[in-house]
Amino acid sequence: MSGDFVVSLAESDPSEKFRRLIEVGLALTSESDLSTLLGRILLEARRFTCADAGTLYLVTKDGRLQFSVVQNDSLDHSEVLVGNGSSPVTMEISPTSIAGCVTVTGSTLNIPDVYEIPGTCGFHFDRSFDLKSGYRSRSMLVVPMKNPKGKIVGVIQLINARCPGSGKDTAFSSDQEELVLCLASQAAVALDNARLTGDLRRSYAEAIHHLAKAAEYRDKDTGRHIERVGRYAAAIAGAMGLPQDYISDLLLAATLHDIGKLSIPDCILQKPGKLTSDEYREMKCHASLGGEILAGSENPVLRLASEIALSHHEHWDGSGYPHGLKGDEIPVSGQICAVADVFDALCSARCYKSAFGMQESCEILKQESGRHFSPAVVDVFFRIKDRISEIREEFA
Ligand SMILES: [Fe+2]
Ligand SMILES: [Fe+2]
């Protein structure tokens, strides 16, 4: 990636920059995906200053600095997420490092040349990256990301300001310092929001998981059925090209498909062998009961879960229950979960049947395409059969 995208704003007039700052602030606060947000914050800060490179650090819960995004237009990797979720790269917050000093003092550092920091400063520049990569870091602008409570949540470090016209190295100006400081405060608010959204989502995902487990617990021989159904459904939805938000919701919502079984008596739910017609009629009520239990929520996952609970036993040809919906009258979520649920039930041993192998189960799905199942969903299922097998092994 070339550095041309960072040029325009450094040249533009102050009112244009101010307008752009407001625009960027609004855009940042509406971004809820943390990694996209972090990359965007650093990119926008570099656009405002025409900086060749930069690093964004986050302050972790245990009080360290985590390298979260690194961007460098002069080196091959223009953006690298340092480490990953399970093993991020962190460093101690020490006043002897540049980013550490900014975190400790809460003040901005604007350094014309990091190789000429006077020894009396108390902090120094670590040249190890330059030595490894052959890069020459020169000017540096390092700004704290302070939230409205005054807490420092991260640090933006911009490296090597470029002259807009010539592209030559220059120092960061005091105007740029001010702009980045404003951007950093907006970024801190956006970061707090994204983290809260993430926490909220994790909490309700956990609550949903426990609720689904409660229903499954009564159905003693289903093993990790609900987890597999969620995974299969999400994989199918992904291959169908459905939106990412829908796929994430479906992954959770599909696990609640049989929540209505909470109200089915054990003597029916755990009966070995065939149900009588009365028992079967009662068993079938779990679909509408599940739909009712989950109805009326404003939460998108619970709304989708209600739709799935109600429709996962509808058949493509109209012979299913509870409403005998036909073809595309059945919501897509129900069409997908019908395939995911039946496939998993076929592959698993139950109190009334032994497990079929993968091939036999797939054969049944194929035969039922256009009868029980949506032909389009069955086609997609076969297209991603390898992925389905992987999920089956992973959640065995
Ligand atoms: Fe069911
Ligand atoms: Fe099921």
Short mmCIF file of C-alpha atoms and ligand atoms in Angstrom, two decimals:
data_model
loop_
_atom_site.label_atom_id
_atom_site.label_comp_id
_atom_site.label_asym_id
_atom_site.label_seq_id
_atom_site.Cartn_x
_atom_site.Cartn_y
_atom_site.Cartn_z
CA MET A 1 0.00 0.00 0.00
CA SER A 2 1.48 3.41 -0.85
CA GLY A 3 1.40 6.47 1.37
CA ASP A 4 -0.80 8.52 -0.97
CA PHE A 5 -3.87 8.23 1.26
CA VAL A 6 -2.20 10.14 4.08
CA VAL A 7 -1.35 13.21 2.00
CA SER A 8 -4.53 15.18 1.43
CA LEU A 9 -5.47 16.13 4.99
CA ALA A 10 -2.07 17.41 5.97
CA GLU A 11 -2.39 19.97 3.18
CA SER A 12 -5.99 21.03 3.66
CA ASP A 13 -7.12 24.23 5.42
CA PRO A 14 -7.96 24.29 9.17
CA SER A 15 -11.76 24.41 8.78
CA GLU A 16 -11.61 21.40 6.46
CA LYS A 17 -9.55 19.55 9.05
CA PHE A 18 -12.02 20.48 11.78
CA ARG A 19 -14.96 19.25 9.68
CA ARG A 20 -13.08 16.06 8.96
CA LEU A 21 -12.31 15.61 12.67
CA ILE A 22 -16.03 15.71 13.50
CA GLU A 23 -16.81 13.29 10.68
CA VAL A 24 -14.12 10.85 11.79
CA GLY A 25 -15.24 11.08 15.43
CA LEU A 26 -18.78 10.14 14.45
CA ALA A 27 -17.58 7.30 12.25
CA LEU A 28 -15.42 5.93 15.05
CA THR A 29 -18.21 5.93 17.64
CA SER A 30 -20.44 3.89 15.32
CA GLU A 31 -17.81 1.15 14.85
CA SER A 32 -18.42 -1.71 17.26
CA ASP A 33 -15.83 -4.19 15.98
CA LEU A 34 -12.75 -3.61 18.11
CA SER A 35 -10.02 -4.60 15.65
CA THR A 36 -11.58 -2.61 12.78
CA LEU A 37 -11.90 0.35 15.14
CA LEU A 38 -8.27 0.25 16.26
CA GLY A 39 -6.97 0.08 12.69
CA ARG A 40 -9.23 2.97 11.71
CA ILE A 41 -8.10 5.16 14.64
CA LEU A 42 -4.45 4.80 13.69
CA LEU A 43 -5.11 5.30 9.99
CA GLU A 44 -7.10 8.50 10.62
CA ALA A 45 -4.41 9.85 12.96
CA ARG A 46 -1.83 9.22 10.22
CA ARG A 47 -4.06 10.91 7.64
CA PHE A 48 -4.23 14.05 9.75
CA THR A 49 -0.46 14.22 10.07
CA CYS A 50 0.79 12.60 6.87
CA ALA A 51 2.71 10.12 9.05
CA ASP A 52 4.50 7.28 7.32
CA ALA A 53 4.02 4.80 10.15
CA GLY A 54 2.41 4.34 13.52
CA THR A 55 1.60 2.03 16.40
CA LEU A 56 -1.47 1.90 18.57
CA TYR A 57 -1.05 0.55 22.09
CA LEU A 58 -3.86 -0.39 24.43
CA VAL A 59 -3.61 -0.36 28.21
CA THR A 60 -4.57 -3.88 29.33
CA LYS A 61 -6.65 -4.75 32.41
CA ASP A 62 -3.50 -5.92 34.18
CA GLY A 63 -1.79 -2.58 33.55
CA ARG A 64 0.52 -3.29 30.62
CA LEU A 65 0.81 -1.78 27.15
CA GLN A 66 -0.34 -4.05 24.37
CA PHE A 67 0.87 -3.57 20.79
CA SER A 68 -2.49 -3.61 19.04
CA VAL A 69 -1.97 -2.20 15.54
CA VAL A 70 1.20 -1.45 13.61
CA GLN A 71 1.06 0.35 10.26
CA ASN A 72 4.00 1.27 8.07
CA ASP A 73 3.71 2.49 4.48
CA SER A 74 7.42 2.12 3.73
CA LEU A 75 7.70 -1.49 4.81
CA ASP A 76 5.92 -4.43 3.21
CA HIS A 77 3.34 -5.04 5.91
CA SER A 78 1.19 -1.92 5.87
CA GLU A 79 -0.87 -3.11 8.80
CA VAL A 80 -0.10 -5.94 11.16
CA LEU A 81 -2.04 -6.93 14.21
CA VAL A 82 0.70 -7.71 16.65
CA GLY A 83 0.12 -11.08 18.32
CA ASN A 84 -3.39 -12.45 18.45
CA GLY A 85 -6.28 -12.58 20.89
CA SER A 86 -4.80 -15.49 22.84
CA SER A 87 -1.18 -14.34 22.93
CA PRO A 88 -0.93 -10.58 22.48
CA VAL A 89 2.45 -8.88 22.66
CA THR A 90 2.66 -6.59 25.69
CA MET A 91 5.25 -4.55 27.53
CA GLU A 92 5.59 -3.08 30.97
CA ILE A 93 4.42 0.53 31.41
CA SER A 94 7.76 2.08 32.20
CA PRO A 95 8.56 5.82 32.13
CA THR A 96 11.84 4.93 30.42
CA SER A 97 10.08 3.96 27.16
CA ILE A 98 8.42 6.63 24.99
CA ALA A 99 4.91 5.11 25.00
CA GLY A 100 5.29 4.20 28.68
CA CYS A 101 6.27 7.77 29.57
CA VAL A 102 3.16 9.14 27.79
CA THR A 103 0.98 6.60 29.64
CA VAL A 104 2.47 7.47 33.02
CA THR A 105 2.47 11.27 32.62
CA GLY A 106 -0.63 11.63 30.39
CA SER A 107 1.30 14.26 28.35
CA THR A 108 1.98 14.32 24.63
CA LEU A 109 5.53 13.88 23.36
CA ASN A 110 6.51 15.54 20.09
CA ILE A 111 10.07 14.52 19.22
CA PRO A 112 11.82 15.86 16.08
CA ASP A 113 14.36 13.00 15.96
CA VAL A 114 14.16 9.99 18.25
CA TYR A 115 17.87 9.26 17.69
CA GLU A 116 18.72 12.56 19.33
CA ILE A 117 16.75 12.40 22.54
CA PRO A 118 18.93 14.03 25.23
CA GLY A 119 20.10 11.62 27.90
CA THR A 120 18.54 13.87 30.57
CA CYS A 121 14.98 13.12 29.33
CA GLY A 122 14.51 9.94 31.36
CA PHE A 123 13.10 8.00 28.40
CA HIS A 124 14.83 6.61 25.35
CA PHE A 125 14.00 5.23 21.93
CA ASP A 126 14.31 1.46 21.50
CA ARG A 127 16.13 0.96 18.17
CA SER A 128 15.62 -2.81 17.95
CA PHE A 129 12.79 -2.57 15.36
CA ASP A 130 14.84 -0.20 13.15
CA LEU A 131 17.87 -2.49 13.37
CA LYS A 132 15.81 -5.52 12.39
CA SER A 133 13.88 -3.87 9.56
CA GLY A 134 16.33 -1.31 8.22
CA TYR A 135 13.74 1.42 8.85
CA ARG A 136 14.86 4.82 10.11
CA SER A 137 12.48 6.28 12.65
CA ARG A 138 12.93 10.02 12.97
CA SER A 139 10.09 12.32 14.05
CA MET A 140 7.58 10.95 16.52
CA LEU A 141 4.29 12.23 17.91
CA VAL A 142 2.99 10.21 20.84
CA VAL A 143 -0.43 11.05 22.25
CA PRO A 144 -2.42 9.54 25.14
CA MET A 145 -5.96 8.28 24.46
CA LYS A 146 -7.76 9.71 27.48
CA ASN A 147 -11.43 8.88 28.08
CA PRO A 148 -13.86 11.46 29.60
CA LYS A 149 -13.08 10.12 33.09
CA GLY A 150 -9.44 11.06 32.52
CA LYS A 151 -8.33 7.42 32.32
CA ILE A 152 -5.67 6.59 29.73
CA VAL A 153 -6.93 3.65 27.68
CA GLY A 154 -4.25 3.62 25.01
CA VAL A 155 -1.50 5.51 23.22
CA ILE A 156 -1.22 6.60 19.58
CA GLN A 157 2.36 6.74 18.35
CA LEU A 158 2.91 8.35 14.94
CA ILE A 159 6.25 8.03 13.20
CA ASN A 160 7.94 10.10 10.47
CA ALA A 161 5.78 13.01 9.42
CA ARG A 162 6.14 13.66 5.69
CA CYS A 163 6.10 17.03 3.95
CA PRO A 164 2.88 17.00 1.91
CA GLY A 165 4.57 18.35 -1.23
CA SER A 166 8.01 16.78 -1.29
CA GLY A 167 7.34 13.66 0.81
CA LYS A 168 10.51 14.45 2.78
CA ASP A 169 10.82 13.72 6.49
CA THR A 170 9.80 16.57 8.74
CA ALA A 171 8.82 17.19 12.35
CA PHE A 172 5.19 17.07 13.53
CA SER A 173 3.73 20.57 13.88
CA SER A 174 1.91 21.90 16.96
CA ASP A 175 -1.30 22.10 14.87
CA GLN A 176 -1.00 18.41 14.09
CA GLU A 177 -0.35 17.74 17.77
CA GLU A 178 -3.63 19.43 18.68
CA LEU A 179 -5.61 17.64 16.01
CA VAL A 180 -4.32 14.22 17.01
CA LEU A 181 -5.01 14.97 20.66
CA CYS A 182 -8.67 15.74 19.78
CA LEU A 183 -8.88 12.61 17.66
CA ALA A 184 -7.35 10.55 20.48
CA SER A 185 -10.06 11.68 22.95
CA GLN A 186 -12.81 10.75 20.48
CA ALA A 187 -11.04 7.47 19.85
CA ALA A 188 -10.95 6.74 23.60
CA VAL A 189 -14.74 7.19 23.81
CA ALA A 190 -15.22 4.96 20.75
CA LEU A 191 -12.93 2.36 22.30
CA ASP A 192 -14.87 2.36 25.60
CA ASN A 193 -18.12 1.93 23.61
CA ALA A 194 -16.76 -0.94 21.52
CA ARG A 195 -15.51 -2.69 24.66
CA LEU A 196 -18.86 -2.24 26.40
CA THR A 197 -20.68 -3.61 23.35
CA GLY A 198 -18.29 -6.57 23.32
CA ASP A 199 -18.81 -7.20 27.06
CA LEU A 200 -22.57 -6.96 26.66
CA ARG A 201 -22.54 -9.39 23.77
CA ARG A 202 -20.36 -11.85 25.69
CA SER A 203 -22.71 -11.65 28.71
CA TYR A 204 -25.84 -12.39 26.76
CA ALA A 205 -24.07 -15.07 24.72
CA GLU A 206 -23.22 -16.72 28.02
CA ALA A 207 -26.79 -16.37 29.31
CA ILE A 208 -28.14 -17.87 26.08
CA HIS A 209 -25.67 -20.73 26.28
CA HIS A 210 -26.79 -21.61 29.81
CA LEU A 211 -30.45 -21.38 28.83
CA ALA A 212 -29.86 -23.73 25.89
CA LYS A 213 -27.94 -26.12 28.14
CA ALA A 214 -30.87 -26.19 30.58
CA ALA A 215 -33.14 -27.45 27.80
CA GLU A 216 -30.58 -29.90 26.51
CA TYR A 217 -29.85 -31.24 29.98
CA ARG A 218 -33.31 -32.80 30.13
CA ASP A 219 -32.76 -34.48 26.78
CA LYS A 220 -29.99 -36.60 28.27
CA ASP A 221 -28.46 -38.31 25.26
CA THR A 222 -27.92 -35.37 22.93
CA GLY A 223 -24.31 -34.64 23.95
CA ARG A 224 -23.09 -31.40 22.35
CA HIS A 225 -26.03 -31.30 19.90
CA ILE A 226 -26.89 -27.64 20.46
CA GLU A 227 -23.32 -26.46 19.94
CA ARG A 228 -23.01 -28.46 16.73
CA VAL A 229 -26.35 -27.21 15.39
CA GLY A 230 -25.25 -23.60 16.04
CA ARG A 231 -21.94 -24.20 14.24
CA TYR A 232 -23.48 -26.04 11.29
CA ALA A 233 -26.13 -23.33 10.89
CA ALA A 234 -23.53 -20.53 10.99
CA ALA A 235 -21.31 -22.37 8.48
CA ILE A 236 -24.25 -22.84 6.08
CA ALA A 237 -25.34 -19.20 6.47
CA GLY A 238 -21.75 -18.09 5.77
CA ALA A 239 -21.59 -20.16 2.60
CA MET A 240 -24.95 -18.72 1.53
CA GLY A 241 -23.36 -15.26 1.70
CA LEU A 242 -25.64 -13.97 4.46
CA PRO A 243 -24.42 -10.86 6.37
CA GLN A 244 -21.82 -11.33 9.13
CA ASP A 245 -24.10 -9.87 11.87
CA TYR A 246 -26.81 -12.37 10.93
CA ILE A 247 -24.31 -15.25 11.03
CA SER A 248 -23.09 -14.24 14.51
CA ASP A 249 -26.68 -14.00 15.75
CA LEU A 250 -27.58 -17.34 14.15
CA LEU A 251 -24.66 -19.09 15.85
CA LEU A 252 -26.23 -18.26 19.21
CA ALA A 253 -29.91 -18.32 18.28
CA ALA A 254 -29.80 -21.79 16.71
CA THR A 255 -28.69 -23.30 20.04
CA LEU A 256 -32.11 -22.41 21.46
CA HIS A 257 -34.10 -24.25 18.77
CA ASP A 258 -35.44 -26.88 21.20
CA ILE A 259 -35.96 -24.62 24.21
CA GLY A 260 -39.68 -25.56 24.09
CA LYS A 261 -38.69 -29.07 25.24
CA LEU A 262 -38.43 -27.61 28.74
CA SER A 263 -42.20 -28.04 28.92
CA ILE A 264 -42.36 -31.60 27.55
CA PRO A 265 -42.64 -34.31 30.28
CA ASP A 266 -39.66 -36.64 30.82
CA CYS A 267 -41.77 -39.72 30.11
CA ILE A 268 -42.16 -38.49 26.52
CA LEU A 269 -38.82 -36.76 26.07
CA GLN A 270 -36.79 -39.72 27.30
CA LYS A 271 -39.00 -42.55 26.11
CA PRO A 272 -37.03 -45.27 24.39
CA GLY A 273 -38.82 -46.48 21.27
CA LYS A 274 -41.73 -45.08 19.30
CA LEU A 275 -44.08 -42.44 20.72
CA THR A 276 -47.84 -43.01 20.62
CA SER A 277 -49.77 -40.57 18.45
CA ASP A 278 -50.88 -38.62 21.55
CA GLU A 279 -47.31 -38.44 22.83
CA TYR A 280 -46.08 -37.35 19.43
CA ARG A 281 -48.75 -34.62 19.31
CA GLU A 282 -47.52 -33.36 22.67
CA MET A 283 -43.89 -33.56 21.61
CA LYS A 284 -44.66 -31.45 18.53
CA CYS A 285 -45.86 -28.64 20.82
CA HIS A 286 -42.21 -27.87 21.67
CA ALA A 287 -41.93 -25.80 18.49
CA SER A 288 -44.74 -23.35 19.26
CA LEU A 289 -43.91 -23.37 23.00
CA GLY A 290 -40.29 -22.48 22.18
CA GLY A 291 -41.47 -19.68 19.89
CA GLU A 292 -43.66 -18.33 22.72
CA ILE A 293 -40.98 -18.59 25.42
CA LEU A 294 -38.63 -16.47 23.34
CA ALA A 295 -41.20 -14.09 21.83
CA GLY A 296 -41.48 -10.37 22.54
CA SER A 297 -37.79 -9.56 22.98
CA GLU A 298 -36.13 -6.60 21.33
CA ASN A 299 -32.82 -8.40 21.36
CA PRO A 300 -32.01 -9.49 17.76
CA VAL A 301 -30.59 -12.85 18.88
CA LEU A 302 -33.69 -13.71 20.91
CA ARG A 303 -35.98 -12.58 18.08
CA LEU A 304 -34.12 -14.85 15.69
CA ALA A 305 -34.16 -17.66 18.26
CA SER A 306 -37.93 -17.34 18.57
CA GLU A 307 -38.29 -17.54 14.78
CA ILE A 308 -36.08 -20.66 14.69
CA ALA A 309 -37.81 -22.40 17.61
CA LEU A 310 -41.13 -21.88 15.84
CA SER A 311 -40.03 -22.87 12.34
CA HIS A 312 -37.31 -25.54 12.60
CA HIS A 313 -39.84 -28.37 12.08
CA GLU A 314 -41.56 -26.85 9.06
CA HIS A 315 -41.00 -28.84 5.85
CA TRP A 316 -40.26 -27.40 2.41
CA ASP A 317 -43.25 -29.27 0.93
CA GLY A 318 -45.65 -27.94 3.59
CA SER A 319 -45.98 -31.18 5.57
CA GLY A 320 -44.21 -29.93 8.71
CA TYR A 321 -45.45 -28.30 11.93
CA PRO A 322 -46.71 -26.20 13.66
CA HIS A 323 -48.10 -24.10 10.78
CA GLY A 324 -47.53 -26.27 7.70
CA LEU A 325 -45.56 -23.46 6.02
CA LYS A 326 -44.32 -24.21 2.53
CA GLY A 327 -41.14 -23.24 0.60
CA ASP A 328 -40.04 -19.67 1.16
CA GLU A 329 -42.88 -19.04 3.59
CA ILE A 330 -40.47 -20.72 6.03
CA PRO A 331 -37.95 -18.18 7.34
CA VAL A 332 -34.40 -18.76 6.06
CA SER A 333 -33.25 -19.34 9.66
CA GLY A 334 -35.77 -22.18 9.98
CA GLN A 335 -34.75 -23.65 6.61
CA ILE A 336 -31.09 -23.67 7.66
CA CYS A 337 -31.70 -25.00 11.17
CA ALA A 338 -33.91 -27.81 9.87
CA VAL A 339 -30.96 -29.17 7.87
CA ALA A 340 -28.44 -28.57 10.70
CA ASP A 341 -30.70 -30.12 13.36
CA VAL A 342 -31.77 -33.22 11.41
CA PHE A 343 -28.27 -33.90 10.11
CA ASP A 344 -26.91 -33.84 13.66
CA ALA A 345 -29.75 -35.98 15.00
CA LEU A 346 -29.12 -38.54 12.23
CA CYS A 347 -25.40 -38.71 13.08
CA SER A 348 -26.07 -39.11 16.82
CA ALA A 349 -27.31 -42.04 18.88
CA ARG A 350 -30.59 -41.26 20.65
CA CYS A 351 -32.67 -43.24 23.15
CA TYR A 352 -34.88 -44.37 20.26
CA LYS A 353 -32.21 -44.97 17.58
CA SER A 354 -28.54 -45.70 16.94
CA ALA A 355 -26.23 -43.28 15.09
CA PHE A 356 -25.98 -43.26 11.30
CA GLY A 357 -22.63 -42.67 9.63
CA MET A 358 -21.78 -39.47 7.75
CA GLN A 359 -22.45 -40.99 4.35
CA GLU A 360 -25.82 -42.50 5.29
CA SER A 361 -26.92 -39.22 6.95
CA CYS A 362 -25.92 -37.25 3.85
CA GLU A 363 -27.84 -39.69 1.67
CA ILE A 364 -31.00 -39.05 3.71
CA LEU A 365 -30.54 -35.26 3.42
CA LYS A 366 -30.22 -35.63 -0.36
CA GLN A 367 -33.37 -37.76 -0.59
CA GLU A 368 -35.30 -35.22 1.50
CA SER A 369 -34.16 -32.18 -0.53
CA GLY A 370 -37.31 -30.50 -1.84
CA ARG A 371 -39.48 -32.56 0.52
CA HIS A 372 -38.36 -31.94 4.09
CA PHE A 373 -35.58 -29.47 3.26
CA SER A 374 -34.96 -26.42 1.12
CA PRO A 375 -33.04 -27.62 -1.97
CA ALA A 376 -30.86 -24.48 -1.90
CA VAL A 377 -29.82 -25.10 1.72
CA VAL A 378 -29.08 -28.79 1.02
CA ASP A 379 -26.92 -27.74 -1.97
CA VAL A 380 -24.93 -25.37 0.22
CA PHE A 381 -24.59 -28.08 2.87
CA PHE A 382 -22.97 -30.41 0.31
CA ARG A 383 -20.75 -27.61 -0.94
CA ILE A 384 -19.24 -27.23 2.57
CA LYS A 385 -19.34 -30.90 3.55
CA ASP A 386 -15.65 -30.86 4.57
CA ARG A 387 -16.25 -27.98 6.96
CA ILE A 388 -19.31 -29.81 8.35
CA SER A 389 -17.14 -32.90 9.01
CA GLU A 390 -14.58 -30.74 10.80
CA ILE A 391 -17.24 -29.26 13.07
CA ARG A 392 -18.60 -32.73 13.75
CA GLU A 393 -15.17 -33.91 14.90
CA GLU A 394 -14.34 -30.75 16.81
CA PHE A 395 -17.57 -30.87 18.83
CA ALA A 396 -17.89 -34.64 19.09
FE FE B 1 -37.07 -29.55 17.71
FE FE B 2 -32.49 -30.46 17.98
#
